[in-house]
């Protein structure tokens, strides 16, 4: 269903772009045919990108298609936003034209004098079927097209620079009322949505590991969506994770993307184990710090239900000493409802990317209770990190990549 909706949206988007950027800015002729061909080729590149992702093709196939998705999206958004001012200006021009005095035709020349027709202003323009002097409607259409094109290109260029740049380090203090004072100051480096895939190189992982180690955390929490492919394809990109440094270890829970592979997350969990990252699959461990104990639990992503591995809060949290504070790793913020029922003090999540490409943050907010940052649900708090990578287009607008240092306070 998602694929059908996506395809319908892509086709409608391209039809709208053709109407506004080609049909209304050109006349019949070579220029219109050339611009139509360009739009068709970009649509083909987009389709090839998604086909290539399924077939495991290399990044040179993915880059043009993913970039065009972002450009197309912002072209549509900007053009739609400009529809109202465009309509206002068009109405004004029509009114002004209606007020113009009607030209009185000149008297006919005597029959003895030949009537000479004016030559076309440009033979080339006539050949293209374009008016030699564009009227005001054509000028308005071309102005809107230029504004949309410059705006989309500039926004995507900024977004690419942000997505491929260093993640922002967010330092967040979280007060837990039940926290043993001896645990106050315990620090979690939280990272999610790294999305190792065809557009990321090993430098992406190395940078994340270097930045996490620089924070000198007590615990590293990787809260899902680490990869977009198999160990065979992406295993080398994950190798830097073996260099993660923390006092009490690095822990991982599955995200929805770990279940996209038909083989499931099993091979990645095994691979991470060899790299020194422990996976919490509906289970918990005790973090002993300065003589006190914190319960650290992790549950599978909700997407695991389709693979027979649903999140099991009772298994992960049942039978524990409820007088102790607990931290839960759960990929999606929506899981906080169940976490609150089980008395979790703090849930650490990702999944949303902070919207990744504004204004998608408004759409994400319809499906998830928190898009980014810290929120409270009863006695349970949840922190949602924007993620350190990207999915699909290598573009982030309004939601820079993030690595979070969460410090617990009593």
PDB file of C-alpha atoms in Angstrom, residues 102-370:
ATOM      1  CA  UNK A 102      -9.151  49.761 -26.610  1.00  0.00           C
ATOM      2  CA  UNK A 103      -7.003  50.660 -29.631  1.00  0.00           C
ATOM      3  CA  UNK A 104      -8.950  52.267 -32.495  1.00  0.00           C
ATOM      4  CA  UNK A 105      -8.068  50.595 -35.779  1.00  0.00           C
ATOM      5  CA  UNK A 106      -6.431  52.831 -38.366  1.00  0.00           C
ATOM      6  CA  UNK A 107      -8.226  53.693 -41.607  1.00  0.00           C
ATOM      7  CA  UNK A 108      -7.660  51.235 -44.370  1.00  0.00           C
ATOM      8  CA  UNK A 109      -5.004  52.173 -46.844  1.00  0.00           C
ATOM      9  CA  UNK A 110      -6.125  53.099 -50.389  1.00  0.00           C
ATOM     10  CA  UNK A 111      -6.280  50.165 -52.699  1.00  0.00           C
ATOM     11  CA  UNK A 112      -3.504  51.651 -54.804  1.00  0.00           C
ATOM     12  CA  UNK A 113      -1.010  51.262 -51.931  1.00  0.00           C
ATOM     13  CA  UNK A 114       0.207  47.770 -50.969  1.00  0.00           C
ATOM     14  CA  UNK A 115      -0.180  46.752 -47.320  1.00  0.00           C
ATOM     15  CA  UNK A 116       3.107  45.523 -45.844  1.00  0.00           C
ATOM     16  CA  UNK A 117       2.853  43.008 -42.963  1.00  0.00           C
ATOM     17  CA  UNK A 118       5.411  43.396 -40.132  1.00  0.00           C
ATOM     18  CA  UNK A 119       8.112  40.748 -40.083  1.00  0.00           C
ATOM     19  CA  UNK A 120       8.383  38.406 -37.109  1.00  0.00           C
ATOM     20  CA  UNK A 121      10.611  39.782 -34.376  1.00  0.00           C
ATOM     21  CA  UNK A 122      12.645  36.583 -34.446  1.00  0.00           C
ATOM     22  CA  UNK A 123      12.588  33.741 -36.925  1.00  0.00           C
ATOM     23  CA  UNK A 124      14.043  31.434 -34.272  1.00  0.00           C
ATOM     24  CA  UNK A 125      11.314  32.376 -31.769  1.00  0.00           C
ATOM     25  CA  UNK A 126       8.654  31.767 -34.371  1.00  0.00           C
ATOM     26  CA  UNK A 127      10.194  28.381 -35.175  1.00  0.00           C
ATOM     27  CA  UNK A 128       9.973  27.442 -31.513  1.00  0.00           C
ATOM     28  CA  UNK A 129       6.405  28.578 -31.354  1.00  0.00           C
ATOM     29  CA  UNK A 130       7.257  31.120 -28.639  1.00  0.00           C
ATOM     30  CA  UNK A 131       5.959  34.684 -28.624  1.00  0.00           C
ATOM     31  CA  UNK A 132       8.574  37.256 -29.584  1.00  0.00           C
ATOM     32  CA  UNK A 133       7.455  39.474 -26.679  1.00  0.00           C
ATOM     33  CA  UNK A 134       6.112  37.346 -23.822  1.00  0.00           C
ATOM     34  CA  UNK A 135       2.910  38.756 -22.363  1.00  0.00           C
ATOM     35  CA  UNK A 136       2.521  39.429 -18.683  1.00  0.00           C
ATOM     36  CA  UNK A 137       1.028  36.011 -17.922  1.00  0.00           C
ATOM     37  CA  UNK A 138       4.053  34.304 -19.409  1.00  0.00           C
ATOM     38  CA  UNK A 139       6.354  36.627 -17.504  1.00  0.00           C
ATOM     39  CA  UNK A 140       4.537  35.781 -14.255  1.00  0.00           C
ATOM     40  CA  UNK A 141       4.785  32.023 -14.924  1.00  0.00           C
ATOM     41  CA  UNK A 142       8.492  32.254 -15.660  1.00  0.00           C
ATOM     42  CA  UNK A 143       9.140  34.418 -12.593  1.00  0.00           C
ATOM     43  CA  UNK A 144       7.394  31.897 -10.340  1.00  0.00           C
ATOM     44  CA  UNK A 145       9.353  29.050 -11.974  1.00  0.00           C
ATOM     45  CA  UNK A 146      12.662  30.809 -11.386  1.00  0.00           C
ATOM     46  CA  UNK A 147      11.809  31.564  -7.751  1.00  0.00           C
ATOM     47  CA  UNK A 148      10.802  27.932  -7.170  1.00  0.00           C
ATOM     48  CA  UNK A 149      13.908  26.597  -8.892  1.00  0.00           C
ATOM     49  CA  UNK A 150      16.322  28.825  -6.988  1.00  0.00           C
ATOM     50  CA  UNK A 151      14.522  28.164  -3.708  1.00  0.00           C
ATOM     51  CA  UNK A 152      14.511  24.385  -4.162  1.00  0.00           C
ATOM     52  CA  UNK A 153      18.149  24.227  -5.276  1.00  0.00           C
ATOM     53  CA  UNK A 154      19.295  26.426  -2.403  1.00  0.00           C
ATOM     54  CA  UNK A 155      17.306  24.496   0.193  1.00  0.00           C
ATOM     55  CA  UNK A 156      18.541  21.112  -0.998  1.00  0.00           C
ATOM     56  CA  UNK A 157      22.124  22.357  -1.208  1.00  0.00           C
ATOM     57  CA  UNK A 158      21.920  23.536   2.394  1.00  0.00           C
ATOM     58  CA  UNK A 159      20.266  20.251   3.401  1.00  0.00           C
ATOM     59  CA  UNK A 160      22.998  18.131   1.811  1.00  0.00           C
ATOM     60  CA  UNK A 161      25.705  20.101   3.601  1.00  0.00           C
ATOM     61  CA  UNK A 162      23.884  19.630   6.909  1.00  0.00           C
ATOM     62  CA  UNK A 163      23.218  15.920   6.422  1.00  0.00           C
ATOM     63  CA  UNK A 164      26.809  15.115   5.465  1.00  0.00           C
ATOM     64  CA  UNK A 165      28.343  17.354   8.126  1.00  0.00           C
ATOM     65  CA  UNK A 166      29.192  16.631  11.757  1.00  0.00           C
ATOM     66  CA  UNK A 167      26.234  15.760  14.008  1.00  0.00           C
ATOM     67  CA  UNK A 168      25.281  18.312  16.628  1.00  0.00           C
ATOM     68  CA  UNK A 169      26.058  17.241  20.195  1.00  0.00           C
ATOM     69  CA  UNK A 170      23.007  17.856  22.376  1.00  0.00           C
ATOM     70  CA  UNK A 171      23.698  17.793  26.137  1.00  0.00           C
ATOM     71  CA  UNK A 172      20.560  17.009  28.109  1.00  0.00           C
ATOM     72  CA  UNK A 173      20.125  16.746  31.861  1.00  0.00           C
ATOM     73  CA  UNK A 174      17.242  14.528  32.994  1.00  0.00           C
ATOM     74  CA  UNK A 175      16.079  14.489  36.597  1.00  0.00           C
ATOM     75  CA  UNK A 176      14.703  11.153  37.814  1.00  0.00           C
ATOM     76  CA  UNK A 177      12.924  11.440  41.176  1.00  0.00           C
ATOM     77  CA  UNK A 178      13.733   7.869  42.238  1.00  0.00           C
ATOM     78  CA  UNK A 179      17.374   7.992  41.137  1.00  0.00           C
ATOM     79  CA  UNK A 180      19.864   6.958  43.795  1.00  0.00           C
ATOM     80  CA  UNK A 181      22.122   9.928  44.506  1.00  0.00           C
ATOM     81  CA  UNK A 182      25.141   7.739  43.830  1.00  0.00           C
ATOM     82  CA  UNK A 183      23.917   7.390  40.220  1.00  0.00           C
ATOM     83  CA  UNK A 184      23.585  11.140  39.728  1.00  0.00           C
ATOM     84  CA  UNK A 185      25.892  12.212  36.925  1.00  0.00           C
ATOM     85  CA  UNK A 186      25.725   8.869  35.044  1.00  0.00           C
ATOM     86  CA  UNK A 187      26.048   9.720  31.350  1.00  0.00           C
ATOM     87  CA  UNK A 188      24.529   8.018  28.315  1.00  0.00           C
ATOM     88  CA  UNK A 189      25.759   8.712  24.789  1.00  0.00           C
ATOM     89  CA  UNK A 190      22.627   8.174  22.698  1.00  0.00           C
ATOM     90  CA  UNK A 191      22.707   7.703  18.934  1.00  0.00           C
ATOM     91  CA  UNK A 192      20.097   6.378  16.548  1.00  0.00           C
ATOM     92  CA  UNK A 193      19.255   6.111  12.869  1.00  0.00           C
ATOM     93  CA  UNK A 194      22.838   5.882  11.655  1.00  0.00           C
ATOM     94  CA  UNK A 195      21.461   4.200   8.507  1.00  0.00           C
ATOM     95  CA  UNK A 196      24.591   2.637   7.073  1.00  0.00           C
ATOM     96  CA  UNK A 197      23.765   2.245   3.403  1.00  0.00           C
ATOM     97  CA  UNK A 198      24.723   2.935  -0.228  1.00  0.00           C
ATOM     98  CA  UNK A 199      25.204   6.674   0.325  1.00  0.00           C
ATOM     99  CA  UNK A 200      27.352   6.431   3.457  1.00  0.00           C
ATOM    100  CA  UNK A 201      30.995   5.482   3.604  1.00  0.00           C
ATOM    101  CA  UNK A 202      33.079   4.167   6.449  1.00  0.00           C
ATOM    102  CA  UNK A 203      33.959   7.769   7.307  1.00  0.00           C
ATOM    103  CA  UNK A 204      30.351   8.243   8.465  1.00  0.00           C
ATOM    104  CA  UNK A 205      30.768   5.543  11.117  1.00  0.00           C
ATOM    105  CA  UNK A 206      34.275   6.632  12.061  1.00  0.00           C
ATOM    106  CA  UNK A 207      33.111  10.186  12.691  1.00  0.00           C
ATOM    107  CA  UNK A 208      30.230   9.036  14.903  1.00  0.00           C
ATOM    108  CA  UNK A 209      32.509   6.749  16.927  1.00  0.00           C
ATOM    109  CA  UNK A 210      35.098   9.505  17.304  1.00  0.00           C
ATOM    110  CA  UNK A 211      32.502  11.989  18.530  1.00  0.00           C
ATOM    111  CA  UNK A 212      30.960   9.532  20.998  1.00  0.00           C
ATOM    112  CA  UNK A 213      34.360   8.621  22.437  1.00  0.00           C
ATOM    113  CA  UNK A 214      35.126  12.307  22.839  1.00  0.00           C
ATOM    114  CA  UNK A 215      32.131  12.600  25.179  1.00  0.00           C
ATOM    115  CA  UNK A 216      33.611   9.966  27.548  1.00  0.00           C
ATOM    116  CA  UNK A 217      30.218   8.370  28.315  1.00  0.00           C
ATOM    117  CA  UNK A 218      29.459   5.751  30.941  1.00  0.00           C
ATOM    118  CA  UNK A 219      27.049   3.927  28.613  1.00  0.00           C
ATOM    119  CA  UNK A 220      26.566   3.996  24.825  1.00  0.00           C
ATOM    120  CA  UNK A 221      22.996   3.436  23.608  1.00  0.00           C
ATOM    121  CA  UNK A 222      22.329   2.745  19.908  1.00  0.00           C
ATOM    122  CA  UNK A 223      18.552   2.907  19.614  1.00  0.00           C
ATOM    123  CA  UNK A 224      17.821   1.284  16.276  1.00  0.00           C
ATOM    124  CA  UNK A 225      18.002   1.743  12.509  1.00  0.00           C
ATOM    125  CA  UNK A 226      21.715   1.138  12.337  1.00  0.00           C
ATOM    126  CA  UNK A 227      21.702  -0.322   8.823  1.00  0.00           C
ATOM    127  CA  UNK A 228      19.882  -0.425   5.492  1.00  0.00           C
ATOM    128  CA  UNK A 229      21.223  -3.663   4.090  1.00  0.00           C
ATOM    129  CA  UNK A 230      22.884  -6.977   4.822  1.00  0.00           C
ATOM    130  CA  UNK A 231      26.100  -7.748   6.662  1.00  0.00           C
ATOM    131  CA  UNK A 232      27.559  -8.983   3.375  1.00  0.00           C
ATOM    132  CA  UNK A 233      27.099  -5.519   1.821  1.00  0.00           C
ATOM    133  CA  UNK A 234      27.545  -3.209   4.771  1.00  0.00           C
ATOM    134  CA  UNK A 235      29.590  -5.174   7.291  1.00  0.00           C
ATOM    135  CA  UNK A 236      32.805  -3.230   6.562  1.00  0.00           C
ATOM    136  CA  UNK A 237      31.024   0.068   7.255  1.00  0.00           C
ATOM    137  CA  UNK A 238      30.149  -1.092  10.778  1.00  0.00           C
ATOM    138  CA  UNK A 239      33.683  -2.114  11.738  1.00  0.00           C
ATOM    139  CA  UNK A 240      34.560   1.193  13.480  1.00  0.00           C
ATOM    140  CA  UNK A 241      31.909   0.378  16.120  1.00  0.00           C
ATOM    141  CA  UNK A 242      34.412  -1.993  17.747  1.00  0.00           C
ATOM    142  CA  UNK A 243      36.340   1.104  18.826  1.00  0.00           C
ATOM    143  CA  UNK A 244      33.473   2.538  20.909  1.00  0.00           C
ATOM    144  CA  UNK A 245      34.677   3.423  24.395  1.00  0.00           C
ATOM    145  CA  UNK A 246      32.531   3.624  27.535  1.00  0.00           C
ATOM    146  CA  UNK A 247      32.743   2.578  31.163  1.00  0.00           C
ATOM    147  CA  UNK A 248      29.873   0.067  31.152  1.00  0.00           C
ATOM    148  CA  UNK A 249      29.574  -0.912  27.512  1.00  0.00           C
ATOM    149  CA  UNK A 250      27.609  -0.267  24.335  1.00  0.00           C
ATOM    150  CA  UNK A 251      24.047  -1.537  23.868  1.00  0.00           C
ATOM    151  CA  UNK A 252      21.734  -1.844  20.863  1.00  0.00           C
ATOM    152  CA  UNK A 253      18.041  -2.343  20.212  1.00  0.00           C
ATOM    153  CA  UNK A 254      16.444  -3.037  16.856  1.00  0.00           C
ATOM    154  CA  UNK A 255      14.677  -0.432  14.763  1.00  0.00           C
ATOM    155  CA  UNK A 256      12.115  -0.990  12.034  1.00  0.00           C
ATOM    156  CA  UNK A 257      14.796  -0.978   9.321  1.00  0.00           C
ATOM    157  CA  UNK A 258      16.538  -3.979  10.861  1.00  0.00           C
ATOM    158  CA  UNK A 259      13.427  -5.979   9.923  1.00  0.00           C
ATOM    159  CA  UNK A 260      13.313  -4.825   6.302  1.00  0.00           C
ATOM    160  CA  UNK A 261      15.905  -7.438   5.359  1.00  0.00           C
ATOM    161  CA  UNK A 262      14.139 -10.749   4.609  1.00  0.00           C
ATOM    162  CA  UNK A 263      16.737 -12.499   6.798  1.00  0.00           C
ATOM    163  CA  UNK A 264      15.755 -10.334   9.778  1.00  0.00           C
ATOM    164  CA  UNK A 265      18.115  -8.708  12.271  1.00  0.00           C
ATOM    165  CA  UNK A 266      19.777 -11.928  13.440  1.00  0.00           C
ATOM    166  CA  UNK A 267      22.958 -11.640  11.391  1.00  0.00           C
ATOM    167  CA  UNK A 268      23.444  -8.027  12.442  1.00  0.00           C
ATOM    168  CA  UNK A 269      22.939  -8.856  16.106  1.00  0.00           C
ATOM    169  CA  UNK A 270      25.598 -11.521  15.770  1.00  0.00           C
ATOM    170  CA  UNK A 271      27.899  -9.098  13.928  1.00  0.00           C
ATOM    171  CA  UNK A 272      27.443  -6.414  16.577  1.00  0.00           C
ATOM    172  CA  UNK A 273      28.244  -8.937  19.284  1.00  0.00           C
ATOM    173  CA  UNK A 274      31.577  -9.580  17.614  1.00  0.00           C
ATOM    174  CA  UNK A 275      32.172  -5.816  17.554  1.00  0.00           C
ATOM    175  CA  UNK A 276      31.549  -5.559  21.296  1.00  0.00           C
ATOM    176  CA  UNK A 277      28.025  -4.110  21.111  1.00  0.00           C
ATOM    177  CA  UNK A 278      25.448  -6.039  23.145  1.00  0.00           C
ATOM    178  CA  UNK A 279      21.897  -6.286  21.806  1.00  0.00           C
ATOM    179  CA  UNK A 280      19.024  -6.088  24.291  1.00  0.00           C
ATOM    180  CA  UNK A 281      16.224  -8.176  22.830  1.00  0.00           C
ATOM    181  CA  UNK A 282      13.367  -7.774  25.293  1.00  0.00           C
ATOM    182  CA  UNK A 283      15.792  -8.042  28.186  1.00  0.00           C
ATOM    183  CA  UNK A 284      17.572  -5.935  30.773  1.00  0.00           C
ATOM    184  CA  UNK A 285      20.923  -5.609  32.452  1.00  0.00           C
ATOM    185  CA  UNK A 286      22.082  -3.975  35.664  1.00  0.00           C
ATOM    186  CA  UNK A 287      24.373  -0.967  35.499  1.00  0.00           C
ATOM    187  CA  UNK A 288      26.316  -0.887  38.796  1.00  0.00           C
ATOM    188  CA  UNK A 289      27.825   2.501  39.508  1.00  0.00           C
ATOM    189  CA  UNK A 290      29.412   3.677  42.744  1.00  0.00           C
ATOM    190  CA  UNK A 291      27.621   0.983  44.737  1.00  0.00           C
ATOM    191  CA  UNK A 292      24.171   1.702  43.276  1.00  0.00           C
ATOM    192  CA  UNK A 293      22.205  -0.126  40.561  1.00  0.00           C
ATOM    193  CA  UNK A 294      20.276   1.139  37.542  1.00  0.00           C
ATOM    194  CA  UNK A 295      18.081  -1.142  35.438  1.00  0.00           C
ATOM    195  CA  UNK A 296      18.824  -0.755  31.723  1.00  0.00           C
ATOM    196  CA  UNK A 297      16.264  -2.523  29.528  1.00  0.00           C
ATOM    197  CA  UNK A 298      15.721  -2.810  25.803  1.00  0.00           C
ATOM    198  CA  UNK A 299      12.738  -3.932  23.721  1.00  0.00           C
ATOM    199  CA  UNK A 300      12.417  -4.882  20.076  1.00  0.00           C
ATOM    200  CA  UNK A 301      10.915  -2.417  17.647  1.00  0.00           C
ATOM    201  CA  UNK A 302       7.198  -2.666  16.916  1.00  0.00           C
ATOM    202  CA  UNK A 303       8.170  -3.748  13.398  1.00  0.00           C
ATOM    203  CA  UNK A 304       9.456  -6.973  14.888  1.00  0.00           C
ATOM    204  CA  UNK A 305       5.882  -8.224  15.249  1.00  0.00           C
ATOM    205  CA  UNK A 306       5.766  -9.072  11.535  1.00  0.00           C
ATOM    206  CA  UNK A 307       8.883 -11.239  11.999  1.00  0.00           C
ATOM    207  CA  UNK A 308       7.573 -12.977  15.107  1.00  0.00           C
ATOM    208  CA  UNK A 309       9.761 -10.821  17.374  1.00  0.00           C
ATOM    209  CA  UNK A 310       7.406  -8.221  18.877  1.00  0.00           C
ATOM    210  CA  UNK A 311       8.418  -5.955  21.751  1.00  0.00           C
ATOM    211  CA  UNK A 312       7.816  -7.701  25.077  1.00  0.00           C
ATOM    212  CA  UNK A 313       7.768  -5.196  27.920  1.00  0.00           C
ATOM    213  CA  UNK A 314       6.774  -7.771  30.505  1.00  0.00           C
ATOM    214  CA  UNK A 315       9.804  -9.891  29.667  1.00  0.00           C
ATOM    215  CA  UNK A 316      12.167  -6.925  29.661  1.00  0.00           C
ATOM    216  CA  UNK A 317      10.836  -5.241  32.785  1.00  0.00           C
ATOM    217  CA  UNK A 318       8.921  -7.835  34.757  1.00  0.00           C
ATOM    218  CA  UNK A 319      10.106  -8.997  38.190  1.00  0.00           C
ATOM    219  CA  UNK A 320      12.509  -6.133  38.762  1.00  0.00           C
ATOM    220  CA  UNK A 321      12.962  -4.105  41.927  1.00  0.00           C
ATOM    221  CA  UNK A 322      10.654  -1.156  41.243  1.00  0.00           C
ATOM    222  CA  UNK A 323      12.402   0.966  43.869  1.00  0.00           C
ATOM    223  CA  UNK A 324      15.339   1.238  41.443  1.00  0.00           C
ATOM    224  CA  UNK A 325      15.353   3.694  38.566  1.00  0.00           C
ATOM    225  CA  UNK A 326      15.063   2.287  35.065  1.00  0.00           C
ATOM    226  CA  UNK A 327      16.088   3.412  31.605  1.00  0.00           C
ATOM    227  CA  UNK A 328      14.492   1.790  28.552  1.00  0.00           C
ATOM    228  CA  UNK A 329      15.909   1.681  25.032  1.00  0.00           C
ATOM    229  CA  UNK A 330      13.044   1.570  22.513  1.00  0.00           C
ATOM    230  CA  UNK A 331      13.371   2.697  18.910  1.00  0.00           C
ATOM    231  CA  UNK A 332      10.013   4.419  18.420  1.00  0.00           C
ATOM    232  CA  UNK A 333       8.656   7.145  20.715  1.00  0.00           C
ATOM    233  CA  UNK A 334       5.188   5.627  20.394  1.00  0.00           C
ATOM    234  CA  UNK A 335       6.376   2.809  22.652  1.00  0.00           C
ATOM    235  CA  UNK A 336       6.382   5.196  25.611  1.00  0.00           C
ATOM    236  CA  UNK A 337       2.724   4.414  26.337  1.00  0.00           C
ATOM    237  CA  UNK A 338       3.581   0.825  27.197  1.00  0.00           C
ATOM    238  CA  UNK A 339       6.760   1.926  28.962  1.00  0.00           C
ATOM    239  CA  UNK A 340       4.715   4.162  31.262  1.00  0.00           C
ATOM    240  CA  UNK A 341       2.453   1.232  32.158  1.00  0.00           C
ATOM    241  CA  UNK A 342       5.529  -0.685  33.309  1.00  0.00           C
ATOM    242  CA  UNK A 343       6.866   2.132  35.461  1.00  0.00           C
ATOM    243  CA  UNK A 344       9.852   3.115  33.306  1.00  0.00           C
ATOM    244  CA  UNK A 345      11.522   6.327  34.461  1.00  0.00           C
ATOM    245  CA  UNK A 346      13.198   7.298  31.178  1.00  0.00           C
ATOM    246  CA  UNK A 347      12.835   6.002  27.623  1.00  0.00           C
ATOM    247  CA  UNK A 348      15.489   6.763  24.995  1.00  0.00           C
ATOM    248  CA  UNK A 349      14.250   6.669  21.391  1.00  0.00           C
ATOM    249  CA  UNK A 350      14.941   7.769  17.819  1.00  0.00           C
ATOM    250  CA  UNK A 351      13.094   6.835  14.609  1.00  0.00           C
ATOM    251  CA  UNK A 352      11.670  10.269  13.737  1.00  0.00           C
ATOM    252  CA  UNK A 353      14.873  11.949  12.417  1.00  0.00           C
ATOM    253  CA  UNK A 354      13.267  15.093  13.822  1.00  0.00           C
ATOM    254  CA  UNK A 355      11.313  15.134  10.568  1.00  0.00           C
ATOM    255  CA  UNK A 356      14.595  15.201   8.561  1.00  0.00           C
ATOM    256  CA  UNK A 357      13.142  17.394   5.800  1.00  0.00           C
ATOM    257  CA  UNK A 358      10.872  20.225   6.944  1.00  0.00           C
ATOM    258  CA  UNK A 359       7.886  20.371   6.859  1.00  0.00           C
ATOM    259  CA  UNK A 360       7.814  16.566   7.297  1.00  0.00           C
ATOM    260  CA  UNK A 361       8.174  17.181  11.035  1.00  0.00           C
ATOM    261  CA  UNK A 362       4.489  18.163  10.987  1.00  0.00           C
ATOM    262  CA  UNK A 363       3.562  14.849   9.384  1.00  0.00           C
ATOM    263  CA  UNK A 364       5.712  12.809  11.788  1.00  0.00           C
ATOM    264  CA  UNK A 365       3.921  14.494  14.679  1.00  0.00           C
ATOM    265  CA  UNK A 366       0.659  12.918  13.517  1.00  0.00           C
ATOM    266  CA  UNK A 367       2.095   9.415  13.998  1.00  0.00           C
ATOM    267  CA  UNK A 368       4.512   9.803  16.920  1.00  0.00           C
ATOM    268  CA  UNK A 369       3.841  11.495  20.288  1.00  0.00           C
ATOM    269  CA  UNK A 370       7.224  13.282  20.217  1.00  0.00           C
TER     270      UNK A 370
END
